[in-house]
Coordinates of C-alpha atoms in Angstrom, one line a residue:
Chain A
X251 CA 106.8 116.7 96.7
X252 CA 104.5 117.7 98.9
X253 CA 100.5 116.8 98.8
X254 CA 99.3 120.0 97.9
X255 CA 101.8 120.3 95.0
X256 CA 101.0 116.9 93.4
X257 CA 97.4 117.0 93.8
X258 CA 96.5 120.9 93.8
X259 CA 93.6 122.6 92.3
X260 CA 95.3 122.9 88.9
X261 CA 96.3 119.6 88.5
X262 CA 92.9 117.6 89.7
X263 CA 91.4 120.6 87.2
X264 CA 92.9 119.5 84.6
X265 CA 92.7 115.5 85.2
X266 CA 88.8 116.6 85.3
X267 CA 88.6 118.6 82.1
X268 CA 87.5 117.0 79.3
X269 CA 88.2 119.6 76.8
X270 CA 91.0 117.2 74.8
X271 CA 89.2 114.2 75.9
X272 CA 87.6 113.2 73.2
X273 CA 87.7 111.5 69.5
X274 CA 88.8 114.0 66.6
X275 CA 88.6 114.0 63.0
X276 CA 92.5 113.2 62.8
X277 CA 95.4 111.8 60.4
X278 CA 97.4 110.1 63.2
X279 CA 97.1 108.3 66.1
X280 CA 100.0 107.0 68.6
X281 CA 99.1 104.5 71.4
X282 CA 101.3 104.5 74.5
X283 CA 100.6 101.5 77.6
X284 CA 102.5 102.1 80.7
X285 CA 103.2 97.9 81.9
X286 CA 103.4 98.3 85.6
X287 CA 100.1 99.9 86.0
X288 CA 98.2 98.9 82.5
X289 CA 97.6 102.7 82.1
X290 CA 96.9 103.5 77.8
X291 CA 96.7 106.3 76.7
X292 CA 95.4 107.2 72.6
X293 CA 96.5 109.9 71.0
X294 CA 95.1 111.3 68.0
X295 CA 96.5 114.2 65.9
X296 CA 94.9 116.2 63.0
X297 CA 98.2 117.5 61.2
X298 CA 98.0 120.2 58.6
X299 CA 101.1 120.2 56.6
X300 CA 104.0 120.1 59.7
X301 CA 101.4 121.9 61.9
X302 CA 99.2 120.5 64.7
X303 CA 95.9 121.7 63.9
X304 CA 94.5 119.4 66.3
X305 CA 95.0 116.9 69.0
X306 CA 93.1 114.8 71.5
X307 CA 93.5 111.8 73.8
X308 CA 91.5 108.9 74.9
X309 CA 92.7 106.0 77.5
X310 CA 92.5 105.4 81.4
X311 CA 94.9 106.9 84.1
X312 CA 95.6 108.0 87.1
X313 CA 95.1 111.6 88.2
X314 CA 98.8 112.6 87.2
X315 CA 98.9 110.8 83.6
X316 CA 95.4 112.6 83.0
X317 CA 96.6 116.0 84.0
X318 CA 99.4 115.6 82.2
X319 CA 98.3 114.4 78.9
X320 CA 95.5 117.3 78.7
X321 CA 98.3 119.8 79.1
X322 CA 100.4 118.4 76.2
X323 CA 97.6 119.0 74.3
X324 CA 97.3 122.4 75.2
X325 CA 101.2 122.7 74.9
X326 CA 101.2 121.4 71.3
X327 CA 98.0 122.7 69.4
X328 CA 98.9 124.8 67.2
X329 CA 102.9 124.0 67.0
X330 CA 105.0 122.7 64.1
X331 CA 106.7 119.7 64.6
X332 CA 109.9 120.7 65.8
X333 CA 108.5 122.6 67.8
X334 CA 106.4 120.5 69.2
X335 CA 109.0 118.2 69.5
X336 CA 111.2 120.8 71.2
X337 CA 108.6 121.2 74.1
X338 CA 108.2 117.5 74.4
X339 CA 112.3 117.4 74.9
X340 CA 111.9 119.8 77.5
X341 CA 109.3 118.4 79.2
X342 CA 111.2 114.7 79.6
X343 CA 114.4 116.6 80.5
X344 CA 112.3 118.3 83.2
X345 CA 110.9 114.9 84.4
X346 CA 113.9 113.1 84.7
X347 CA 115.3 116.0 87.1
X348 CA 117.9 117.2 84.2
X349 CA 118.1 120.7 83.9
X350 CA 115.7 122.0 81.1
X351 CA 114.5 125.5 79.5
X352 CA 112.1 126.9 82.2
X353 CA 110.5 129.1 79.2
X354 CA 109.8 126.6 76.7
X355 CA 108.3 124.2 79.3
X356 CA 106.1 127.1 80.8
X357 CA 103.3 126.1 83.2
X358 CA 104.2 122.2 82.7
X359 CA 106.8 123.8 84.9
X360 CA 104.4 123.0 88.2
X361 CA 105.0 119.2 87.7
X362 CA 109.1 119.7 88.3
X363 CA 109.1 117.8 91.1
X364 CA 107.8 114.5 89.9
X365 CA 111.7 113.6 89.1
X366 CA 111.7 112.9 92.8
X367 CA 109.1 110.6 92.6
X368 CA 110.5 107.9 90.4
X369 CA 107.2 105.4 90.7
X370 CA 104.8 108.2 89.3
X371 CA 107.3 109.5 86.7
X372 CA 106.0 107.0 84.2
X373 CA 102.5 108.4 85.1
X374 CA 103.6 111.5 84.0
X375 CA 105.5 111.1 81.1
X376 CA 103.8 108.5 79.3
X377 CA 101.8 111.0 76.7
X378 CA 104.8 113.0 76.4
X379 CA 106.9 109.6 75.1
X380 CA 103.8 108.5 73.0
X381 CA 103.9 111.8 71.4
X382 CA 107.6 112.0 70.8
X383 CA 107.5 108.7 69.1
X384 CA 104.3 109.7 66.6
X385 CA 105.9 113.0 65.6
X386 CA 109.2 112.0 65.1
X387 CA 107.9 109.2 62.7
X388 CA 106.1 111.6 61.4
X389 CA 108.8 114.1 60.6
X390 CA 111.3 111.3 59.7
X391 CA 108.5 110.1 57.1
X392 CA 108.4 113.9 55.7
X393 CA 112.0 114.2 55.5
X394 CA 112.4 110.8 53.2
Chain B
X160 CA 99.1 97.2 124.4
X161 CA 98.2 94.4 122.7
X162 CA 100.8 91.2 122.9
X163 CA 102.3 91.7 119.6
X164 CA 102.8 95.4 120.3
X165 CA 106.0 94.3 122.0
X166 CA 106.9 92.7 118.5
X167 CA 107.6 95.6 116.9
X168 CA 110.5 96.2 118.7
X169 CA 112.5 93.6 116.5
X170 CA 112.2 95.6 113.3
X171 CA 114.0 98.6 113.4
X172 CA 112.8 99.9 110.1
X173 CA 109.5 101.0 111.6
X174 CA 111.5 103.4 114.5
X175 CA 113.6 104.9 111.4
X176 CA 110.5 105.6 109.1
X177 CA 107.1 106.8 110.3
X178 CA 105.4 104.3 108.5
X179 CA 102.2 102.2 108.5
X180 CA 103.5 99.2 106.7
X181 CA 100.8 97.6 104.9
X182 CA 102.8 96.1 102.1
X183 CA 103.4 92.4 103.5
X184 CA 102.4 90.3 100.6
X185 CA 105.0 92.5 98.2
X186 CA 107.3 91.6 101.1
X187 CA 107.9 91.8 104.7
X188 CA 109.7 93.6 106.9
X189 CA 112.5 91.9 108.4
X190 CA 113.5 91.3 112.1
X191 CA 117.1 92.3 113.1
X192 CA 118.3 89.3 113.5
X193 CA 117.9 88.1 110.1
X194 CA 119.9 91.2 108.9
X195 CA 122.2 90.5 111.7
X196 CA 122.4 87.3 110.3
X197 CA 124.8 89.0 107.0
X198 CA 127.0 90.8 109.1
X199 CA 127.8 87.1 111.1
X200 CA 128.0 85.1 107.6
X201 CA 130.3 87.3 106.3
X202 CA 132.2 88.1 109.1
X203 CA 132.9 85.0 109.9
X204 CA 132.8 82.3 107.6
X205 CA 132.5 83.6 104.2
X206 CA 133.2 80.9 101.7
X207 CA 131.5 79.1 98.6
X208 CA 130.1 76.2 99.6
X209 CA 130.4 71.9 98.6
X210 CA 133.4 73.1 96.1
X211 CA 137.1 73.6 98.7
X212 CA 137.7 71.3 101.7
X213 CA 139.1 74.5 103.9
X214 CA 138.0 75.3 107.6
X215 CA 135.8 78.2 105.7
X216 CA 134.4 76.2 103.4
X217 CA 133.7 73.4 105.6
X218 CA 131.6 76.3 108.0
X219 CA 129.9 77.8 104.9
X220 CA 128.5 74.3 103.6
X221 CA 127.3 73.2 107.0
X222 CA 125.4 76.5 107.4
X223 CA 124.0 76.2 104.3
X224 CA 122.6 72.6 104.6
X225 CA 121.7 73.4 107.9
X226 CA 120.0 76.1 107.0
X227 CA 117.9 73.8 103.9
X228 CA 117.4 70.9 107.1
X229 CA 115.7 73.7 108.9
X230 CA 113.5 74.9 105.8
X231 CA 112.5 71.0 105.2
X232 CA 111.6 70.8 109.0
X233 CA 109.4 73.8 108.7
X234 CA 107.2 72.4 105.4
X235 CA 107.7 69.1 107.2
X236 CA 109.4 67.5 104.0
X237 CA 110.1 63.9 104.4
X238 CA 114.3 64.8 103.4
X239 CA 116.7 67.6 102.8
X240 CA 117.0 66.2 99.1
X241 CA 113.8 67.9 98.5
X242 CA 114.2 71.3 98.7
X243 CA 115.5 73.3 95.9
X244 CA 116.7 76.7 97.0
X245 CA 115.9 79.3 94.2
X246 CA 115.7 82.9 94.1
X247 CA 112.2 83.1 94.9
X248 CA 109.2 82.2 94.0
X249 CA 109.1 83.2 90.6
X250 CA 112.4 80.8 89.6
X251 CA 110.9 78.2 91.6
X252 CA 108.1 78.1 89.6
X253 CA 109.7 78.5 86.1
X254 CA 112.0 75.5 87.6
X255 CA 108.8 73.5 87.9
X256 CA 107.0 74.2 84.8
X257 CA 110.2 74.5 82.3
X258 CA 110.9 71.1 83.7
X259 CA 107.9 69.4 83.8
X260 CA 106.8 69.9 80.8
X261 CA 110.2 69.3 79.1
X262 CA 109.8 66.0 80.7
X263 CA 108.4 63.1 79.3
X264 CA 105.8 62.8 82.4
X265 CA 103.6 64.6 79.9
X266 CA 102.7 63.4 76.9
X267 CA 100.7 65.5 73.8
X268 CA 97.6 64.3 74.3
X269 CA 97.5 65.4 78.2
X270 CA 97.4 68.6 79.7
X271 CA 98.1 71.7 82.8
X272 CA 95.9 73.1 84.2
X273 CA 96.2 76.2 86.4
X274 CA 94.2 79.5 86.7
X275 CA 93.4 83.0 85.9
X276 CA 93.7 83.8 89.5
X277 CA 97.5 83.2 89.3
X278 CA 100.3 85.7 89.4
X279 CA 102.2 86.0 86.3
X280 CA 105.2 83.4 87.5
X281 CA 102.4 80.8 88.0
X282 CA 100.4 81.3 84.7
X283 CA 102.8 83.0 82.3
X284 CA 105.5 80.3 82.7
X285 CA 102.9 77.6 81.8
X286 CA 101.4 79.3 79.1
X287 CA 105.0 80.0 77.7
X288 CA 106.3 76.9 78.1
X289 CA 103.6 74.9 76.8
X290 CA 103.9 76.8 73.5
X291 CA 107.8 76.6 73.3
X292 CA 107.2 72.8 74.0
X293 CA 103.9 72.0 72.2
X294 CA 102.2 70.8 75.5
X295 CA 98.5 71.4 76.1
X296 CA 97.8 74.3 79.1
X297 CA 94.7 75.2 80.3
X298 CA 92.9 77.8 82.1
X299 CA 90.2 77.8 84.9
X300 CA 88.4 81.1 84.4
X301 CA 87.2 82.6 88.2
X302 CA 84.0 84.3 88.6
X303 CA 83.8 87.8 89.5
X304 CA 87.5 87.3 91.3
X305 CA 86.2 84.2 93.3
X306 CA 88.4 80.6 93.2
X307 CA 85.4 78.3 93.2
X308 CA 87.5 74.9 94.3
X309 CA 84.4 73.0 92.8
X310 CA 84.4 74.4 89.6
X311 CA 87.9 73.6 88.9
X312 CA 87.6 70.0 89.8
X313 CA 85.3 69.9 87.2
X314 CA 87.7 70.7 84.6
X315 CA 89.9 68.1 85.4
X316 CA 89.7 64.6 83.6
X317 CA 91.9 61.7 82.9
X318 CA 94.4 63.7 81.0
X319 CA 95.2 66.4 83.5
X320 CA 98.6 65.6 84.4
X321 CA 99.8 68.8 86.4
X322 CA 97.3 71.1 88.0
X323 CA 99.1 74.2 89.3
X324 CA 97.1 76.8 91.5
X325 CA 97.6 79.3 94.6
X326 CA 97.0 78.4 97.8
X327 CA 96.1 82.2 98.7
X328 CA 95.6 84.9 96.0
X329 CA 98.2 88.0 96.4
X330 CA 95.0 89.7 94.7
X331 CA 92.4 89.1 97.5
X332 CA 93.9 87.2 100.0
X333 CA 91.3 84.2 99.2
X334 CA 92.7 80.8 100.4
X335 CA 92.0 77.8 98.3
X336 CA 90.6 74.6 99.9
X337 CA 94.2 72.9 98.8
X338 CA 92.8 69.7 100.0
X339 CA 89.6 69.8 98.9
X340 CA 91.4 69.9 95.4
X341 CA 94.3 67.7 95.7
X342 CA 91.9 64.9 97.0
X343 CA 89.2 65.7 94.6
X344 CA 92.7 65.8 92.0
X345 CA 93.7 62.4 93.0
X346 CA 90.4 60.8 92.7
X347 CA 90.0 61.2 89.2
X348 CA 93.5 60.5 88.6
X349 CA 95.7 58.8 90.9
X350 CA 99.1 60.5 89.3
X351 CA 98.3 63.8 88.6
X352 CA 100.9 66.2 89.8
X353 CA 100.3 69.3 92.4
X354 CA 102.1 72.2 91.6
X355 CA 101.0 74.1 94.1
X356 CA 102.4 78.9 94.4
X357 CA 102.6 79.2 98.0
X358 CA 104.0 82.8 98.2
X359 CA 101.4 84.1 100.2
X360 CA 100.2 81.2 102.1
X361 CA 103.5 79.8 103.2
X362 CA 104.4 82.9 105.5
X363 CA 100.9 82.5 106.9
X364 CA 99.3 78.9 107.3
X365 CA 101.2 75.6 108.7
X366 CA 102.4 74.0 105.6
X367 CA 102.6 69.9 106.1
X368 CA 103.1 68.9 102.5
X369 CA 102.9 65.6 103.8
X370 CA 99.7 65.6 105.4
X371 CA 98.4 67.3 101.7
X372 CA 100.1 65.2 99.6
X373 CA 102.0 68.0 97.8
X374 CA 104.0 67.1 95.2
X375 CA 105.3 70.6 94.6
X376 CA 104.8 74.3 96.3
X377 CA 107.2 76.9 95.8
X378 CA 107.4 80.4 98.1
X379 CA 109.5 83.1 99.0
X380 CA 111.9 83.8 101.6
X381 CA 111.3 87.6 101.5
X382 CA 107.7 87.2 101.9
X383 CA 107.9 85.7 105.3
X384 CA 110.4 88.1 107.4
X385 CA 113.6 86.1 105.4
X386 CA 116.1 88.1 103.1
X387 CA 115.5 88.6 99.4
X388 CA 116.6 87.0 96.7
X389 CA 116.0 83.5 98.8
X390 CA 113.0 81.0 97.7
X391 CA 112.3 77.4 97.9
X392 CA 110.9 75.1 95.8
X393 CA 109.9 72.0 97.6
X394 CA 109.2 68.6 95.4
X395 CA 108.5 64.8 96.5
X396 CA 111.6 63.0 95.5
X397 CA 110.8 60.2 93.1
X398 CA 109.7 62.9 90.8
X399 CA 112.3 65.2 91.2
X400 CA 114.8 62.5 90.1
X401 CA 112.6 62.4 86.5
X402 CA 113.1 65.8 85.8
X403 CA 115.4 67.2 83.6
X404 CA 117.4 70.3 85.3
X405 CA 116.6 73.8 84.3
X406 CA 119.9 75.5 84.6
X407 CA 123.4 74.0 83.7
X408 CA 126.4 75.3 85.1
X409 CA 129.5 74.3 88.1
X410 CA 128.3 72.1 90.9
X411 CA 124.9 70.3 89.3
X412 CA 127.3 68.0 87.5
X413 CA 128.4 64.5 87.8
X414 CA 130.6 63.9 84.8
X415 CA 131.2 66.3 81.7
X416 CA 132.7 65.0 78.5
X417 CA 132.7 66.6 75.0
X418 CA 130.2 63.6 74.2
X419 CA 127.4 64.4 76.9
X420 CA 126.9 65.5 80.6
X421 CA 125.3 63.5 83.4
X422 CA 123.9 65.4 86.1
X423 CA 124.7 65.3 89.9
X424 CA 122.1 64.1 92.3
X425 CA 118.8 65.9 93.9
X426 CA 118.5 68.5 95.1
X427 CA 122.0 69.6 93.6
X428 CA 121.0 68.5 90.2
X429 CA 118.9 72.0 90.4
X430 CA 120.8 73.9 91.7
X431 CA 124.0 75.6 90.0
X432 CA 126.3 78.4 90.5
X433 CA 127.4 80.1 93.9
X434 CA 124.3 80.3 96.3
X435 CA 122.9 83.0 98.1
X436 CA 124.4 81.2 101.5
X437 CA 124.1 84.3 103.8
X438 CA 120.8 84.8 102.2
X439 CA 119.7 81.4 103.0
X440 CA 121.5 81.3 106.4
X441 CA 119.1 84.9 107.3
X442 CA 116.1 82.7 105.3
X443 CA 117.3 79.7 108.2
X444 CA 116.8 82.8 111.0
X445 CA 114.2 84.0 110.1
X446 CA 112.2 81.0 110.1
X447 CA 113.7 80.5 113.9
X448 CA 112.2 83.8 114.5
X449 CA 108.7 82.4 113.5
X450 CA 108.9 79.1 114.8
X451 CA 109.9 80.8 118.5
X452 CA 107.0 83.3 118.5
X453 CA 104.7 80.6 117.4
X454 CA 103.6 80.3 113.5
X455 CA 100.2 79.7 114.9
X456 CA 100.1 82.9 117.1
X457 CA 101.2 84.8 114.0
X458 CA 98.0 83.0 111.9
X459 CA 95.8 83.8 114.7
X460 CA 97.2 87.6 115.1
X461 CA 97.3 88.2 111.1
X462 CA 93.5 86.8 110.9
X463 CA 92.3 89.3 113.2
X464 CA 93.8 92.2 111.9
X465 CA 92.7 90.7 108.3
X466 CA 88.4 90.5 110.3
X467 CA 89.1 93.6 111.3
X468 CA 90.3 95.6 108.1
X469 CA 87.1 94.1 106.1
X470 CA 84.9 94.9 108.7
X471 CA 85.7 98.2 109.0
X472 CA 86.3 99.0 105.4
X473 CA 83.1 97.5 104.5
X474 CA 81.3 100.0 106.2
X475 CA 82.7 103.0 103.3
X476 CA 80.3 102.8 100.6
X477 CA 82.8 104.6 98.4
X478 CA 85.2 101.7 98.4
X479 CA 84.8 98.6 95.9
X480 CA 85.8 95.7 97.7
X481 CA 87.5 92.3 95.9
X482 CA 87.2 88.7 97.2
X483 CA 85.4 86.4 99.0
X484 CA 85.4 89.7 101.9
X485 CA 84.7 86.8 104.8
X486 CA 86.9 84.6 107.2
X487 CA 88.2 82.7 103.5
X488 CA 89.9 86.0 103.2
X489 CA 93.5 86.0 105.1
X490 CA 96.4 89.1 105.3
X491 CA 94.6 91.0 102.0
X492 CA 92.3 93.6 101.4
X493 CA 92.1 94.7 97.9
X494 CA 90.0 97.5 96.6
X495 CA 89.4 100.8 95.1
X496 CA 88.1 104.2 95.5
X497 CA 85.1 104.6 93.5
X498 CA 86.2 107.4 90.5
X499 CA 89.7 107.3 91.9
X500 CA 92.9 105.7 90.3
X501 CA 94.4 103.3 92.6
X502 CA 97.8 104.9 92.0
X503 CA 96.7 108.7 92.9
X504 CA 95.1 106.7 96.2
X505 CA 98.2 104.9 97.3
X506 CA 100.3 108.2 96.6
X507 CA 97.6 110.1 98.9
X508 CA 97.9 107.4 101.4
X509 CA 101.4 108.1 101.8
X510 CA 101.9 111.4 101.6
X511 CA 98.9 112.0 104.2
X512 CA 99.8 109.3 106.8
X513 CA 103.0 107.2 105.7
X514 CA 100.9 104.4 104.7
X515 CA 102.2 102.1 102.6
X516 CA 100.1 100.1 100.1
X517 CA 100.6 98.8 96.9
X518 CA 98.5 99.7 94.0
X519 CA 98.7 98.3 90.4
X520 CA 97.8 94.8 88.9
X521 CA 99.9 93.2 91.5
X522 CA 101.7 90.9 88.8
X523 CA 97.9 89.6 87.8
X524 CA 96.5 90.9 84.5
X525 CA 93.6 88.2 83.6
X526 CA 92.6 88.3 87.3
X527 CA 91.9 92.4 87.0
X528 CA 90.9 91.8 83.5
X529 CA 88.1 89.1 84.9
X530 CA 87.0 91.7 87.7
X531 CA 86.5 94.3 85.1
X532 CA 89.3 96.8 86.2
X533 CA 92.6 97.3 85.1
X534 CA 94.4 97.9 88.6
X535 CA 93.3 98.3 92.2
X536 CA 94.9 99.2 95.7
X537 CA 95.7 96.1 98.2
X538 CA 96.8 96.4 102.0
X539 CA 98.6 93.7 103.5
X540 CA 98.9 92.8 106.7
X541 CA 101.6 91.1 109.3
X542 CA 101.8 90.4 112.7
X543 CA 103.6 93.5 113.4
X544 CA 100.5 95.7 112.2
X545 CA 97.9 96.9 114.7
X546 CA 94.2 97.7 114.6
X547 CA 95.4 101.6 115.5
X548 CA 97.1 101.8 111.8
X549 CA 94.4 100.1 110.1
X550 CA 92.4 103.1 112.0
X551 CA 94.4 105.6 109.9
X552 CA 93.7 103.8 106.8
X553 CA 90.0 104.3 107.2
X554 CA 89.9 107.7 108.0
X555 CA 92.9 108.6 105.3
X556 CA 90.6 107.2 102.8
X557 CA 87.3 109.4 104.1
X558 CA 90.0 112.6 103.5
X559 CA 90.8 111.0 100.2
X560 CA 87.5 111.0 99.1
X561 CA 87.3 114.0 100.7
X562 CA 90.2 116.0 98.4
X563 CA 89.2 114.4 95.2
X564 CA 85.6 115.8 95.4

């Protein structure tokens, strides 16, 4: 992956913008800690019924993990569950160099070639674990 | 060209990768010899070692003891019967503590003490340990990422029984006064035991554990030009034999019955299943390799390099610099890039020039935690380095700061 791609305008952009970084009035919160590096990341989600009303995140990163996590915000406000969940399946397939649904990933889709770096994967897909976790207890909980 | 220019020549890894290696302390590079070394163990005398009494395993025994004279030569142990080969450092240390404080050279009302400086193996193990055990552990807290030698003497007393520190921080590349602190140690109580983590110093500084009165340091083949999975613990021999062993298995054994099990003698007593022999024969090499191009040459040449990275990178006023950043200061430079994640600056470094670094919490949480951060970016030098690459890393890091704008 070349230098441009992993640390273009869009990405550092996002890392920069703090427009899901903050606290929200919420119902759930998930907190994920990538070991090798001490990176955490906080999730919190406001949940209407099955539907993300809202969702923000809190923690300390690098450039990717930020980047990342602001754009699973974007990608899941607004989304029920499942398909929320269905993103977030994408997303990890996509990460781990498996071969995913280009559509339902969308523009998530510029980060394809972090499978090649297997050290910064974590970075990446640390949010996208935390989240998978939260919602499917969630859903599970719902379902019982 | 400088003199160690011509060096470079002996590790092919740098012709075959445009690199600027300056990850030394996670481990170095190795000469061709050493890996040479494999192909001649297993071509030509392959065999497990102390168990058959064939030609091969006559060949594969002697290397291997040979290769353990050589080691205990090069720390200048008094015998062979004290040095325990391991698979690093990290085993070498859990060796130490699990047995030590299984051992009834420590009583309940005495204690260890080691420090928050410490990489995991050194201060995790004790901590663990002492808990699984009930034995007391405690902790010397640095100051802002500084070992002050003086400060921890104070916190020893009458019941310190084991004090276990680094000789040189993998975080900043500070080197303790060891004898400052095992004199000091001895004063106030004649039998307390030195445990000393010698990763990082051991490739770097004359070890004489002899003329310190070590009773324990531990290191790491890998981490001076040697193969991995190879590491030495080295212990004084009248304690060794009070120990209990830390692994049971074939070949530490002296007589097995359904009853009870007594153990064979040092250093086999710690040492069980097939060994890493070609590892330890390429460990034996590569310690040849140092000896012939002079260990003090390589001090010298590694000091320099070390001056001349701090000096230069003091000079960026966007850079947070860790350690004692003076001649106490030997083959590390940690810091980080004001605003910028150490992992997004070690990824830059390499994708820019090739420059390899490691960034993270380099297997020392309470130490970050103590300097406020939660990671940071270290370069590491070796002989093999030049003042040309550390060059690069200066100006990579004015276009990092650069990009990140």
């Amino acid at each position: 992956m070349k230098l441009e791609d992993l640390y273009g305008d869009v990405i550092i952009d996002y890392a920069k913008n703090t427009k899901f970084k903050k606290h929200i009035e919420h119902n759930h919160e998930a907190h994920g800690k990538n070991t090798s590096c001490g990176d955490e990341i906080e999730l919190e989600f406001n949940l209407n019924g099955d539907i993300i009303k809202d969702i923000s995140y809190t923690g300390h990163g690098c450039i990717i993990s930020q980047a990342s996590t602001a754009m699973l915000c974007e990608a899941l406000k607004g989304k029920n569950i499942n398909s929320a969940l269905n993103i977030i399946n994408e997303v990890i397939k996509m990460s781990r160099g498996e071969t995913f649904d280009k559509k339902t990933v969308d523009s998530l889709e510029m980060f394809e070639d972090i499978s090649t770096l297997p050290m910064r994967v974590k970075c990446f897909s640390l949010s996208w674990h935390t989240a998978e976790e939260k919602l499917t207890e969630v859903k599970e909980n719902d379902e019982s | 060209m400088s003199l160690f220019q011509k060096y470079r020549n002996d590790f092919p890894i740098l012709d075959k990768n445009n690199i600027i290696y300056f990850d030394n302390a996670a481990t170095t590079l190795k000469p061709k010899r050493v890996v040479d070394s494999f192909e001649k163990y297993y071509n030509n005398f392959n065999s497990n070692v102390h168990r058959s009494s064939h030609k091969l395993s006559a060949e594969s025994t002697k290397i291997y003891e040979n290769s353990r004279k050589n080691i205990a030569d090069f720390i200048n142990a008094e015998s062979t019967d004290e040095i325990i080969f391991t698979k690093g450092t990290t085993e070498a240390l859990n060796l130490i503590s699990s047995s030590l404080i299984r051992s009834d050279l420590i009583s309940e009302d005495e204690s260890v003490l080691t420090t928050t400086l410490e990489h995991h193996a050194n201060f995790v193990s004790w901590q663990q340990y002492g808990k699984i055990f009930g034995k007391n552990v405690h902790y010397y807290k640095n100051n802002n990422g500084i070992f002050n030698e003086d400060d921890f003497i104070k916190l020893i007393d009458k019941k310190t029984k084991v004090i276990a520190f680094t000789a040189l921080t993998n975080v900043t590349g500070q080197v303790t006064d060891i004898g400052k602190i095992i004199n000091s140690a001895r004063n106030i109580n004649k039998n307390i035991i030195i445990v000393i983590d010698g990763a990082q110093y051991v490739p770097h500084f004359k070890t004489d554990v002899r003329k310190y009165d070590i009773d324990f340091i531990a290191f790491s083949g890998h981490k001076m030009l040697g193969p991995m999975g190879t590491g030495v613990l080295y212990g004084k021999k009248n304690i060794l034999k009070k120990l209990p062993p830390y692994m049971f298995g074939g070949e530490m054994i002296d007589s097995v019955t359904t009853e009870d099990t007594t153990f064979n003698i040092i250093p086999f007593k710690f040492e069980t299943g097939t060994p890493d022999v070609a590892g330890f024969y390429g460990l034996s090499e590569a310690i040849n390799y140092m000896n012939e191009t002079g260990t003090d040459k390589i001090h010298e040449r590694v000091k320099e390099l070390t001056m001349y990275a701090l000096e230069k990178l003091k000079t960026l006023d966007f850079l947070d610099l860790y350690g004692t950043l003076d001649e106490n200061q030997h083959s590390i430079v940690s810091f980080n890039v004001k605003d910028i994640h150490p992992h997004d600056v070690s990824q830059f470094l390499n994708d820019s020039d090739g420059i390899a670094i490691r960034s993270g919490h380099h297997c020392a949480q309470p130490f970050h935690k103590e300097l406020g951060i939660y990671s940071s970016c270290r370069a590491s030098f070796n002989f093999y380095n030049t003042e040309e690459e550390i060059d690069t890393l200066y100006d990579a890091l004015l276009k990092i700061r650069r990009w990140f704008k």
